[in-house]
PDB file of C-alpha atoms in Angstrom:
ATOM      1  CA  MET A   1       0.208  -0.326   0.191  1.00  0.00           C
ATOM      2  CA  PRO A   2       1.032   3.452  -0.933  1.00  0.00           C
ATOM      3  CA  ARG A   3       2.902   5.121   2.019  1.00  0.00           C
ATOM      4  CA  LEU A   4       1.942   8.587   3.155  1.00  0.00           C
ATOM      5  CA  TYR A   5       4.601  10.658   5.644  1.00  0.00           C
ATOM      6  CA  LEU A   6       3.173  13.578   7.563  1.00  0.00           C
ATOM      7  CA  ILE A   7       6.196  16.043   8.601  1.00  0.00           C
ATOM      8  CA  ARG A   8       5.436  18.740  11.307  1.00  0.00           C
ATOM      9  CA  HIS A   9       7.411  21.846  10.090  1.00  0.00           C
ATOM     10  CA  GLY A  10      10.932  22.523  11.321  1.00  0.00           C
ATOM     11  CA  LYS A  11      11.505  25.070  14.494  1.00  0.00           C
ATOM     12  CA  PRO A  12      10.206  28.483  13.324  1.00  0.00           C
ATOM     13  CA  ALA A  13      11.483  31.993  14.243  1.00  0.00           C
ATOM     14  CA  ALA A  14       9.209  33.108  16.323  1.00  0.00           C
ATOM     15  CA  THR A  15       6.204  30.907  18.129  1.00  0.00           C
ATOM     16  CA  TRP A  16       2.181  31.847  17.714  1.00  0.00           C
ATOM     17  CA  GLY A  17       0.763  35.010  19.488  1.00  0.00           C
ATOM     18  CA  GLY A  18       4.437  36.325  18.607  1.00  0.00           C
ATOM     19  CA  HIS A  19       4.688  39.468  16.241  1.00  0.00           C
ATOM     20  CA  ASP A  20       4.740  37.573  13.147  1.00  0.00           C
ATOM     21  CA  ASP A  21       1.884  35.638  11.983  1.00  0.00           C
ATOM     22  CA  ASP A  22       3.586  33.829   9.404  1.00  0.00           C
ATOM     23  CA  PRO A  23       7.224  32.954  10.429  1.00  0.00           C
ATOM     24  CA  GLY A  24       9.327  31.403   8.232  1.00  0.00           C
ATOM     25  CA  LEU A  25      12.336  28.641   9.892  1.00  0.00           C
ATOM     26  CA  ASP A  26      14.956  29.669  12.248  1.00  0.00           C
ATOM     27  CA  GLU A  27      18.489  27.927  11.839  1.00  0.00           C
ATOM     28  CA  THR A  28      17.726  25.199  13.654  1.00  0.00           C
ATOM     29  CA  GLY A  29      14.511  24.447  12.002  1.00  0.00           C
ATOM     30  CA  ARG A  30      16.423  25.082   8.579  1.00  0.00           C
ATOM     31  CA  GLN A  31      18.784  22.311   9.730  1.00  0.00           C
ATOM     32  CA  GLN A  32      15.858  20.000  10.547  1.00  0.00           C
ATOM     33  CA  ALA A  33      14.525  20.477   7.247  1.00  0.00           C
ATOM     34  CA  ALA A  34      17.464  19.200   5.483  1.00  0.00           C
ATOM     35  CA  ALA A  35      17.556  15.979   8.073  1.00  0.00           C
ATOM     36  CA  ALA A  36      13.953  15.390   7.460  1.00  0.00           C
ATOM     37  CA  ARG A  37      15.023  15.623   4.093  1.00  0.00           C
ATOM     38  CA  ASP A  38      18.177  13.397   4.476  1.00  0.00           C
ATOM     39  CA  HIS A  39      15.597  11.158   6.131  1.00  0.00           C
ATOM     40  CA  LEU A  40      13.016  10.798   3.437  1.00  0.00           C
ATOM     41  CA  LEU A  41      15.443  10.409   0.799  1.00  0.00           C
ATOM     42  CA  GLY A  42      17.304   7.543   2.432  1.00  0.00           C
ATOM     43  CA  LEU A  43      14.597   4.970   2.355  1.00  0.00           C
ATOM     44  CA  PRO A  44      14.206   1.963   0.380  1.00  0.00           C
ATOM     45  CA  ASP A  45      12.763   2.886  -3.218  1.00  0.00           C
ATOM     46  CA  GLY A  46       9.445   1.140  -2.797  1.00  0.00           C
ATOM     47  CA  HIS A  47       8.854   3.497   0.116  1.00  0.00           C
ATOM     48  CA  ARG A  48      10.467   7.029  -1.253  1.00  0.00           C
ATOM     49  CA  PRO A  49       8.091   9.750  -1.368  1.00  0.00           C
ATOM     50  CA  ARG A  50       7.634  11.078  -5.027  1.00  0.00           C
ATOM     51  CA  LEU A  51       5.847  14.091  -4.032  1.00  0.00           C
ATOM     52  CA  VAL A  52       5.421  17.031  -1.708  1.00  0.00           C
ATOM     53  CA  VAL A  53       3.030  18.638  -0.362  1.00  0.00           C
ATOM     54  CA  SER A  54       2.817  21.233   2.000  1.00  0.00           C
ATOM     55  CA  SER A  55       0.281  24.014   4.090  1.00  0.00           C
ATOM     56  CA  PRO A  56       0.652  26.945   3.087  1.00  0.00           C
ATOM     57  CA  LEU A  57       2.183  28.957   5.673  1.00  0.00           C
ATOM     58  CA  ALA A  58       6.086  30.020   5.421  1.00  0.00           C
ATOM     59  CA  ARG A  59       7.312  27.292   8.459  1.00  0.00           C
ATOM     60  CA  CYS A  60       5.849  24.293   5.938  1.00  0.00           C
ATOM     61  CA  ARG A  61       6.696  25.375   2.830  1.00  0.00           C
ATOM     62  CA  GLU A  62      10.468  26.517   4.108  1.00  0.00           C
ATOM     63  CA  THR A  63      10.562  23.047   5.778  1.00  0.00           C
ATOM     64  CA  ALA A  64       8.803  21.218   2.417  1.00  0.00           C
ATOM     65  CA  GLU A  65      11.595  23.069  -0.139  1.00  0.00           C
ATOM     66  CA  PRO A  66      14.475  20.935   0.732  1.00  0.00           C
ATOM     67  CA  THR A  67      12.931  17.850   0.150  1.00  0.00           C
ATOM     68  CA  ALA A  68      11.096  19.163  -3.108  1.00  0.00           C
ATOM     69  CA  ARG A  69      14.653  19.865  -4.418  1.00  0.00           C
ATOM     70  CA  ALA A  70      15.901  16.648  -3.761  1.00  0.00           C
ATOM     71  CA  LEU A  71      13.176  15.024  -5.751  1.00  0.00           C
ATOM     72  CA  GLY A  72      13.149  17.378  -8.596  1.00  0.00           C
ATOM     73  CA  VAL A  73       9.715  18.045  -8.038  1.00  0.00           C
ATOM     74  CA  GLU A  74       7.560  21.550  -7.078  1.00  0.00           C
ATOM     75  CA  VAL A  75       6.199  21.668  -3.830  1.00  0.00           C
ATOM     76  CA  GLU A  76       2.015  21.528  -3.811  1.00  0.00           C
ATOM     77  CA  ILE A  77       0.662  24.177  -1.774  1.00  0.00           C
ATOM     78  CA  ASP A  78      -2.909  22.356  -0.109  1.00  0.00           C
ATOM     79  CA  PRO A  79      -4.910  24.516   2.281  1.00  0.00           C
ATOM     80  CA  GLY A  80      -6.654  21.435   3.452  1.00  0.00           C
ATOM     81  CA  VAL A  81      -3.494  20.166   5.519  1.00  0.00           C
ATOM     82  CA  GLY A  82      -2.943  23.969   7.046  1.00  0.00           C
ATOM     83  CA  GLU A  83      -3.101  25.227  10.522  1.00  0.00           C
ATOM     84  CA  ILE A  84      -6.471  25.298  12.365  1.00  0.00           C
ATOM     85  CA  PRO A  85      -8.787  27.954  11.639  1.00  0.00           C
ATOM     86  CA  THR A  86      -9.004  30.928  14.177  1.00  0.00           C
ATOM     87  CA  PRO A  87     -12.373  31.955  15.308  1.00  0.00           C
ATOM     88  CA  ALA A  88     -13.098  34.867  12.782  1.00  0.00           C
ATOM     89  CA  SER A  89     -13.867  37.363  15.859  1.00  0.00           C
ATOM     90  CA  LEU A  90     -10.518  36.413  17.817  1.00  0.00           C
ATOM     91  CA  ALA A  91      -8.309  39.090  17.903  1.00  0.00           C
ATOM     92  CA  ALA A  92      -4.768  37.346  16.647  1.00  0.00           C
ATOM     93  CA  ALA A  93      -2.977  38.231  20.146  1.00  0.00           C
ATOM     94  CA  ASP A  94      -6.040  36.047  21.660  1.00  0.00           C
ATOM     95  CA  ARG A  95      -5.398  32.878  19.697  1.00  0.00           C
ATOM     96  CA  GLY A  96      -2.314  31.635  21.635  1.00  0.00           C
ATOM     97  CA  GLU A  97      -4.883  31.722  24.653  1.00  0.00           C
ATOM     98  CA  TRP A  98      -7.446  30.181  22.339  1.00  0.00           C
ATOM     99  CA  LEU A  99      -4.988  27.239  21.429  1.00  0.00           C
ATOM    100  CA  ARG A 100      -3.763  26.159  24.996  1.00  0.00           C
ATOM    101  CA  GLN A 101      -8.038  26.174  26.215  1.00  0.00           C
ATOM    102  CA  ALA A 102      -8.357  23.620  22.918  1.00  0.00           C
ATOM    103  CA  PHE A 103      -5.467  21.914  23.910  1.00  0.00           C
ATOM    104  CA  GLN A 104      -7.079  20.793  26.870  1.00  0.00           C
ATOM    105  CA  GLY A 105     -10.312  19.378  25.871  1.00  0.00           C
ATOM    106  CA  ALA A 106     -12.108  17.124  23.132  1.00  0.00           C
ATOM    107  CA  TRP A 107     -12.550  18.184  19.432  1.00  0.00           C
ATOM    108  CA  GLY A 108     -16.325  18.408  19.930  1.00  0.00           C
ATOM    109  CA  GLU A 109     -15.171  21.144  22.778  1.00  0.00           C
ATOM    110  CA  ILE A 110     -13.082  23.833  20.825  1.00  0.00           C
ATOM    111  CA  THR A 111     -15.041  27.254  20.939  1.00  0.00           C
ATOM    112  CA  GLY A 112     -15.306  28.832  17.848  1.00  0.00           C
ATOM    113  CA  ASP A 113     -17.273  29.518  14.560  1.00  0.00           C
ATOM    114  CA  LEU A 114     -16.472  26.085  12.713  1.00  0.00           C
ATOM    115  CA  ASP A 115     -17.335  22.344  13.546  1.00  0.00           C
ATOM    116  CA  TYR A 116     -13.884  21.341  14.891  1.00  0.00           C
ATOM    117  CA  ASP A 117     -14.956  17.635  14.246  1.00  0.00           C
ATOM    118  CA  ALA A 118     -15.626  17.902  11.070  1.00  0.00           C
ATOM    119  CA  TRP A 119     -12.507  20.018  10.508  1.00  0.00           C
ATOM    120  CA  ARG A 120     -10.086  17.067  11.466  1.00  0.00           C
ATOM    121  CA  ARG A 121     -12.111  14.728   9.145  1.00  0.00           C
ATOM    122  CA  GLN A 122     -11.865  16.997   6.623  1.00  0.00           C
ATOM    123  CA  VAL A 123      -7.597  17.376   7.229  1.00  0.00           C
ATOM    124  CA  ALA A 124      -7.747  13.657   7.179  1.00  0.00           C
ATOM    125  CA  GLN A 125      -9.837  13.561   4.124  1.00  0.00           C
ATOM    126  CA  ALA A 126      -7.321  15.942   2.177  1.00  0.00           C
ATOM    127  CA  LEU A 127      -4.684  12.939   2.651  1.00  0.00           C
ATOM    128  CA  HIS A 128      -7.011  10.323   1.021  1.00  0.00           C
ATOM    129  CA  ALA A 129      -5.072  10.485  -2.319  1.00  0.00           C
ATOM    130  CA  ARG A 130      -1.900  11.641  -1.481  1.00  0.00           C
ATOM    131  CA  GLY A 131       0.190   8.017  -1.623  1.00  0.00           C
ATOM    132  CA  ASP A 132       3.672   8.531  -2.071  1.00  0.00           C
ATOM    133  CA  THR A 133       3.660  11.774  -1.012  1.00  0.00           C
ATOM    134  CA  ALA A 134       5.657  13.695   1.942  1.00  0.00           C
ATOM    135  CA  VAL A 135       3.172  15.930   3.722  1.00  0.00           C
ATOM    136  CA  PHE A 136       4.294  19.161   5.662  1.00  0.00           C
ATOM    137  CA  SER A 137       1.984  20.399   8.063  1.00  0.00           C
ATOM    138  CA  HIS A 138       1.342  21.240  11.899  1.00  0.00           C
ATOM    139  CA  PHE A 139       0.712  20.098  15.342  1.00  0.00           C
ATOM    140  CA  VAL A 140      -2.743  20.390  15.604  1.00  0.00           C
ATOM    141  CA  ALA A 141      -3.339  19.148  11.952  1.00  0.00           C
ATOM    142  CA  ILE A 142      -1.450  15.954  12.355  1.00  0.00           C
ATOM    143  CA  ASN A 143      -3.052  15.235  15.836  1.00  0.00           C
ATOM    144  CA  ALA A 144      -6.468  15.333  13.999  1.00  0.00           C
ATOM    145  CA  VAL A 145      -5.474  12.889  11.458  1.00  0.00           C
ATOM    146  CA  VAL A 146      -3.747  10.709  14.307  1.00  0.00           C
ATOM    147  CA  SER A 147      -6.758  11.361  16.937  1.00  0.00           C
ATOM    148  CA  LEU A 148      -9.261  10.215  14.150  1.00  0.00           C
ATOM    149  CA  LEU A 149      -7.410   6.982  13.234  1.00  0.00           C
ATOM    150  CA  THR A 150      -6.753   5.984  16.527  1.00  0.00           C
ATOM    151  CA  GLY A 151     -10.193   6.715  17.752  1.00  0.00           C
ATOM    152  CA  GLU A 152      -9.077   9.358  20.344  1.00  0.00           C
ATOM    153  CA  ASP A 153     -11.699  12.427  20.410  1.00  0.00           C
ATOM    154  CA  ARG A 154      -8.635  14.744  22.903  1.00  0.00           C
ATOM    155  CA  VAL A 155      -7.576  17.152  20.937  1.00  0.00           C
ATOM    156  CA  VAL A 156      -3.678  16.404  21.570  1.00  0.00           C
ATOM    157  CA  SER A 157      -3.248  12.827  21.487  1.00  0.00           C
ATOM    158  CA  PHE A 158       0.400  13.000  20.652  1.00  0.00           C
ATOM    159  CA  ARG A 159       3.294  15.476  20.804  1.00  0.00           C
ATOM    160  CA  PRO A 160       4.880  15.577  17.562  1.00  0.00           C
ATOM    161  CA  ASP A 161       8.029  17.010  17.679  1.00  0.00           C
ATOM    162  CA  HIS A 162       9.687  19.749  15.103  1.00  0.00           C
ATOM    163  CA  THR A 163      10.062  17.977  12.120  1.00  0.00           C
ATOM    164  CA  SER A 164       8.541  14.513  13.116  1.00  0.00           C
ATOM    165  CA  ILE A 165       7.739  11.882  10.731  1.00  0.00           C
ATOM    166  CA  THR A 166       4.529  10.074  10.789  1.00  0.00           C
ATOM    167  CA  VAL A 167       3.988   7.148   8.816  1.00  0.00           C
ATOM    168  CA  LEU A 168       0.501   6.353   7.206  1.00  0.00           C
ATOM    169  CA  GLU A 169      -0.455   4.159   4.152  1.00  0.00           C
ATOM    170  CA  THR A 170      -3.478   5.091   2.516  1.00  0.00           C
ATOM    171  CA  ASP A 171      -5.509   2.829  -0.519  1.00  0.00           C
ATOM    172  CA  GLY A 172      -6.667   6.153  -1.708  1.00  0.00           C
ATOM    173  CA  LYS A 173     -10.055   6.100   0.550  1.00  0.00           C
ATOM    174  CA  THR A 174      -8.852   4.933   3.929  1.00  0.00           C
ATOM    175  CA  LEU A 175      -5.717   5.912   5.938  1.00  0.00           C
ATOM    176  CA  THR A 176      -3.747   3.849   8.601  1.00  0.00           C
ATOM    177  CA  LEU A 177      -1.455   4.979  11.009  1.00  0.00           C
ATOM    178  CA  VAL A 178       1.364   3.038  10.642  1.00  0.00           C
ATOM    179  CA  GLU A 179       4.284   4.889  12.805  1.00  0.00           C
ATOM    180  CA  LYS A 180       3.804   8.071  15.410  1.00  0.00           C
ATOM    181  CA  GLY A 181       6.491  10.044  14.670  1.00  0.00           C
ATOM    182  CA  ARG A 182       9.104  11.424  17.504  1.00  0.00           C
ATOM    183  CA  GLU A 183       7.538  12.897  19.820  1.00  0.00           C
ATOM    184  CA  ALA A 184       8.788  16.271  21.813  1.00  0.00           C
ATOM    185  CA  SER A 185      10.588  15.947  25.234  1.00  0.00           C
ATOM    186  CA  THR A 186       8.871  18.902  26.285  1.00  0.00           C
ATOM    187  CA  GLY A 187       5.807  20.875  26.316  1.00  0.00           C
ATOM    188  CA  VAL A 188       6.751  23.754  24.929  1.00  0.00           C
ATOM    189  CA  LEU A 189       5.565  23.637  21.283  1.00  0.00           C
TER     190      LEU A 189
END
Protein backbone atom coordinates (compact mmCIF):
# COMPACT_ATOMS: atom_id res chain seq x y z
CA MET A 1 0.00 0.00 0.00
CA PRO A 2 1.36 3.50 -0.81
CA ARG A 3 2.97 5.37 2.08
CA LEU A 4 2.26 8.90 3.16
CA TYR A 5 4.62 10.87 5.39
CA LEU A 6 3.02 13.52 7.59
CA ILE A 7 5.82 15.84 8.73
CA ARG A 8 5.55 18.64 11.24
CA HIS A 9 7.33 21.83 10.15
CA GLY A 10 10.76 22.72 11.52
CA LYS A 11 11.35 25.13 14.40
CA PRO A 12 9.92 28.53 13.43
CA ALA A 13 11.65 31.86 13.95
CA ALA A 14 8.70 32.94 16.16
CA THR A 15 5.93 31.21 18.08
CA TRP A 16 2.18 31.78 17.91
CA GLY A 17 1.17 34.84 19.80
CA GLY A 18 4.37 36.60 18.70
CA HIS A 19 4.83 39.56 16.37
CA ASP A 20 4.92 37.54 13.14
CA ASP A 21 1.70 35.83 12.01
CA ASP A 22 3.54 33.67 9.46
CA PRO A 23 7.13 33.09 10.58
CA GLY A 24 9.60 31.12 8.51
CA LEU A 25 12.21 28.81 10.00
CA ASP A 26 15.08 29.75 12.28
CA GLU A 27 18.54 28.20 11.81
CA THR A 28 17.61 25.12 13.87
CA GLY A 29 14.48 24.73 11.75
CA ARG A 30 16.52 24.86 8.53
CA GLN A 31 18.82 22.14 9.88
CA GLN A 32 15.77 20.07 10.86
CA ALA A 33 14.34 20.49 7.33
CA ALA A 34 17.60 19.16 5.86
CA ALA A 35 17.56 16.21 8.29
CA ALA A 36 13.95 15.39 7.32
CA ARG A 37 14.96 15.49 3.65
CA ASP A 38 17.89 13.16 4.32
CA HIS A 39 15.67 10.73 6.23
CA LEU A 40 13.04 10.65 3.48
CA LEU A 41 15.61 10.23 0.71
CA GLY A 42 17.30 7.47 2.69
CA LEU A 43 14.17 5.31 2.63
CA PRO A 44 14.13 2.23 0.38
CA ASP A 45 12.99 2.89 -3.21
CA GLY A 46 9.51 1.44 -2.66
CA HIS A 47 8.88 3.72 0.33
CA ARG A 48 10.52 6.98 -0.76
CA PRO A 49 8.03 9.79 -1.45
CA ARG A 50 7.68 11.04 -5.03
CA LEU A 51 5.57 14.14 -4.34
CA VAL A 52 5.72 16.99 -1.82
CA VAL A 53 2.71 18.83 -0.40
CA SER A 54 2.75 21.70 2.10
CA SER A 55 0.48 23.86 4.17
CA PRO A 56 0.44 27.42 2.79
CA LEU A 57 2.28 28.80 5.84
CA ALA A 58 5.95 29.79 5.51
CA ARG A 59 7.30 27.41 8.18
CA CYS A 60 5.85 24.41 6.33
CA ARG A 61 6.84 25.62 2.86
CA GLU A 62 10.41 26.24 4.02
CA THR A 63 10.55 22.79 5.66
CA ALA A 64 9.23 21.16 2.48
CA GLU A 65 11.55 22.92 0.04
CA PRO A 66 14.76 20.87 0.60
CA THR A 67 12.85 17.62 0.06
CA ALA A 68 11.14 18.93 -3.07
CA ARG A 69 14.45 20.16 -4.53
CA ALA A 70 16.12 16.82 -3.84
CA LEU A 71 13.24 14.95 -5.50
CA GLY A 72 13.16 17.38 -8.44
CA VAL A 73 9.49 18.30 -7.89
CA GLU A 74 7.53 21.44 -7.07
CA VAL A 75 5.93 21.88 -3.66
CA GLU A 76 2.14 21.61 -4.03
CA ILE A 77 0.38 24.00 -1.63
CA ASP A 78 -2.76 22.54 -0.03
CA PRO A 79 -4.75 24.60 2.51
CA GLY A 80 -6.47 21.32 3.47
CA VAL A 81 -3.38 20.37 5.49
CA GLY A 82 -3.00 23.85 6.96
CA GLU A 83 -3.24 25.24 10.46
CA ILE A 84 -6.44 25.01 12.50
CA PRO A 85 -8.63 28.01 11.62
CA THR A 86 -8.92 30.71 14.28
CA PRO A 87 -12.46 31.90 14.99
CA ALA A 88 -13.19 34.98 12.86
CA SER A 89 -14.18 37.05 15.89
CA LEU A 90 -10.92 36.33 17.73
CA ALA A 91 -8.12 38.91 17.72
CA ALA A 92 -4.73 37.58 16.54
CA ALA A 93 -3.25 38.37 19.96
CA ASP A 94 -5.79 35.99 21.56
CA ARG A 95 -4.98 32.97 19.35
CA GLY A 96 -2.39 31.58 21.76
CA GLU A 97 -4.82 31.45 24.68
CA TRP A 98 -7.54 30.03 22.43
CA LEU A 99 -5.18 27.24 21.33
CA ARG A 100 -4.13 26.50 24.93
CA GLN A 101 -7.80 26.09 25.85
CA ALA A 102 -8.45 23.89 22.81
CA PHE A 103 -5.46 21.67 23.67
CA GLN A 104 -7.02 20.87 27.05
CA GLY A 105 -10.20 19.31 25.67
CA ALA A 106 -11.90 17.28 23.00
CA TRP A 107 -12.48 18.16 19.35
CA GLY A 108 -16.20 18.70 19.88
CA GLU A 109 -15.54 21.12 22.76
CA ILE A 110 -13.46 23.70 20.87
CA THR A 111 -15.23 27.05 20.89
CA GLY A 112 -15.38 28.99 17.68
CA ASP A 113 -17.31 29.43 14.48
CA LEU A 114 -16.54 25.99 13.01
CA ASP A 115 -17.35 22.40 13.77
CA TYR A 116 -13.76 21.47 14.66
CA ASP A 117 -14.56 17.76 14.77
CA ALA A 118 -15.67 18.10 11.13
CA TRP A 119 -12.49 20.10 10.40
CA ARG A 120 -10.29 17.22 11.60
CA ARG A 121 -12.18 14.85 9.29
CA GLN A 122 -11.54 17.26 6.39
CA VAL A 123 -7.80 17.23 7.14
CA ALA A 124 -7.80 13.41 7.00
CA GLN A 125 -9.89 13.50 3.81
CA ALA A 126 -7.29 15.78 2.19
CA LEU A 127 -4.73 12.99 2.67
CA HIS A 128 -6.62 9.99 1.29
CA ALA A 129 -5.30 10.35 -2.27
CA ARG A 130 -1.78 11.37 -1.20
CA GLY A 131 0.12 8.08 -1.50
CA ASP A 132 3.88 8.27 -2.04
CA THR A 133 3.79 11.83 -0.74
CA ALA A 134 5.61 13.85 1.92
CA VAL A 135 3.07 16.24 3.50
CA PHE A 136 4.43 19.13 5.59
CA SER A 137 1.89 20.31 8.13
CA HIS A 138 1.25 21.48 11.70
CA PHE A 139 1.03 20.15 15.26
CA VAL A 140 -2.77 20.46 15.42
CA ALA A 141 -3.43 19.13 11.90
CA ILE A 142 -1.24 16.09 12.57
CA ASN A 143 -3.09 15.53 15.84
CA ALA A 144 -6.37 15.82 13.93
CA VAL A 145 -5.41 12.90 11.70
CA VAL A 146 -3.76 10.74 14.37
CA SER A 147 -6.60 11.24 16.86
CA LEU A 148 -9.14 10.27 14.21
CA LEU A 149 -7.21 7.15 13.22
CA THR A 150 -6.69 6.04 16.83
CA GLY A 151 -10.24 6.81 17.93
CA GLU A 152 -9.03 9.45 20.39
CA ASP A 153 -11.36 12.40 20.98
CA ARG A 154 -8.78 14.61 22.73
CA VAL A 155 -7.31 17.41 20.63
CA VAL A 156 -3.75 16.53 21.67
CA SER A 157 -3.37 12.78 21.34
CA PHE A 158 0.40 13.01 20.99
CA ARG A 159 3.09 15.73 20.78
CA PRO A 160 4.87 15.55 17.40
CA ASP A 161 8.24 17.27 17.61
CA HIS A 162 9.53 19.63 14.93
CA THR A 163 10.12 17.62 11.72
CA SER A 164 8.65 14.55 13.36
CA ILE A 165 7.61 12.10 10.61
CA THR A 166 4.36 10.19 11.11
CA VAL A 167 3.93 7.31 8.67
CA LEU A 168 0.54 6.46 7.17
CA GLU A 169 -0.61 4.15 4.42
CA THR A 170 -3.47 4.90 2.06
CA ASP A 171 -5.43 2.93 -0.50
CA GLY A 172 -6.88 6.18 -1.86
CA LYS A 173 -10.02 5.91 0.26
CA THR A 174 -8.81 5.16 3.78
CA LEU A 175 -5.80 5.93 5.92
CA THR A 176 -3.95 3.58 8.24
CA LEU A 177 -1.51 4.70 10.91
CA VAL A 178 1.77 2.81 10.55
CA GLU A 179 3.89 4.73 13.04
CA LYS A 180 3.62 7.95 15.03
CA GLY A 181 6.48 10.36 14.63
CA ARG A 182 8.99 11.33 17.29
CA GLU A 183 7.38 13.16 20.19
CA ALA A 184 8.61 16.42 21.72
CA SER A 185 10.45 15.96 24.99
CA THR A 186 9.05 19.18 26.48
CA GLY A 187 5.64 20.81 26.70
CA VAL A 188 6.82 23.83 24.72
CA LEU A 189 5.45 23.85 21.17
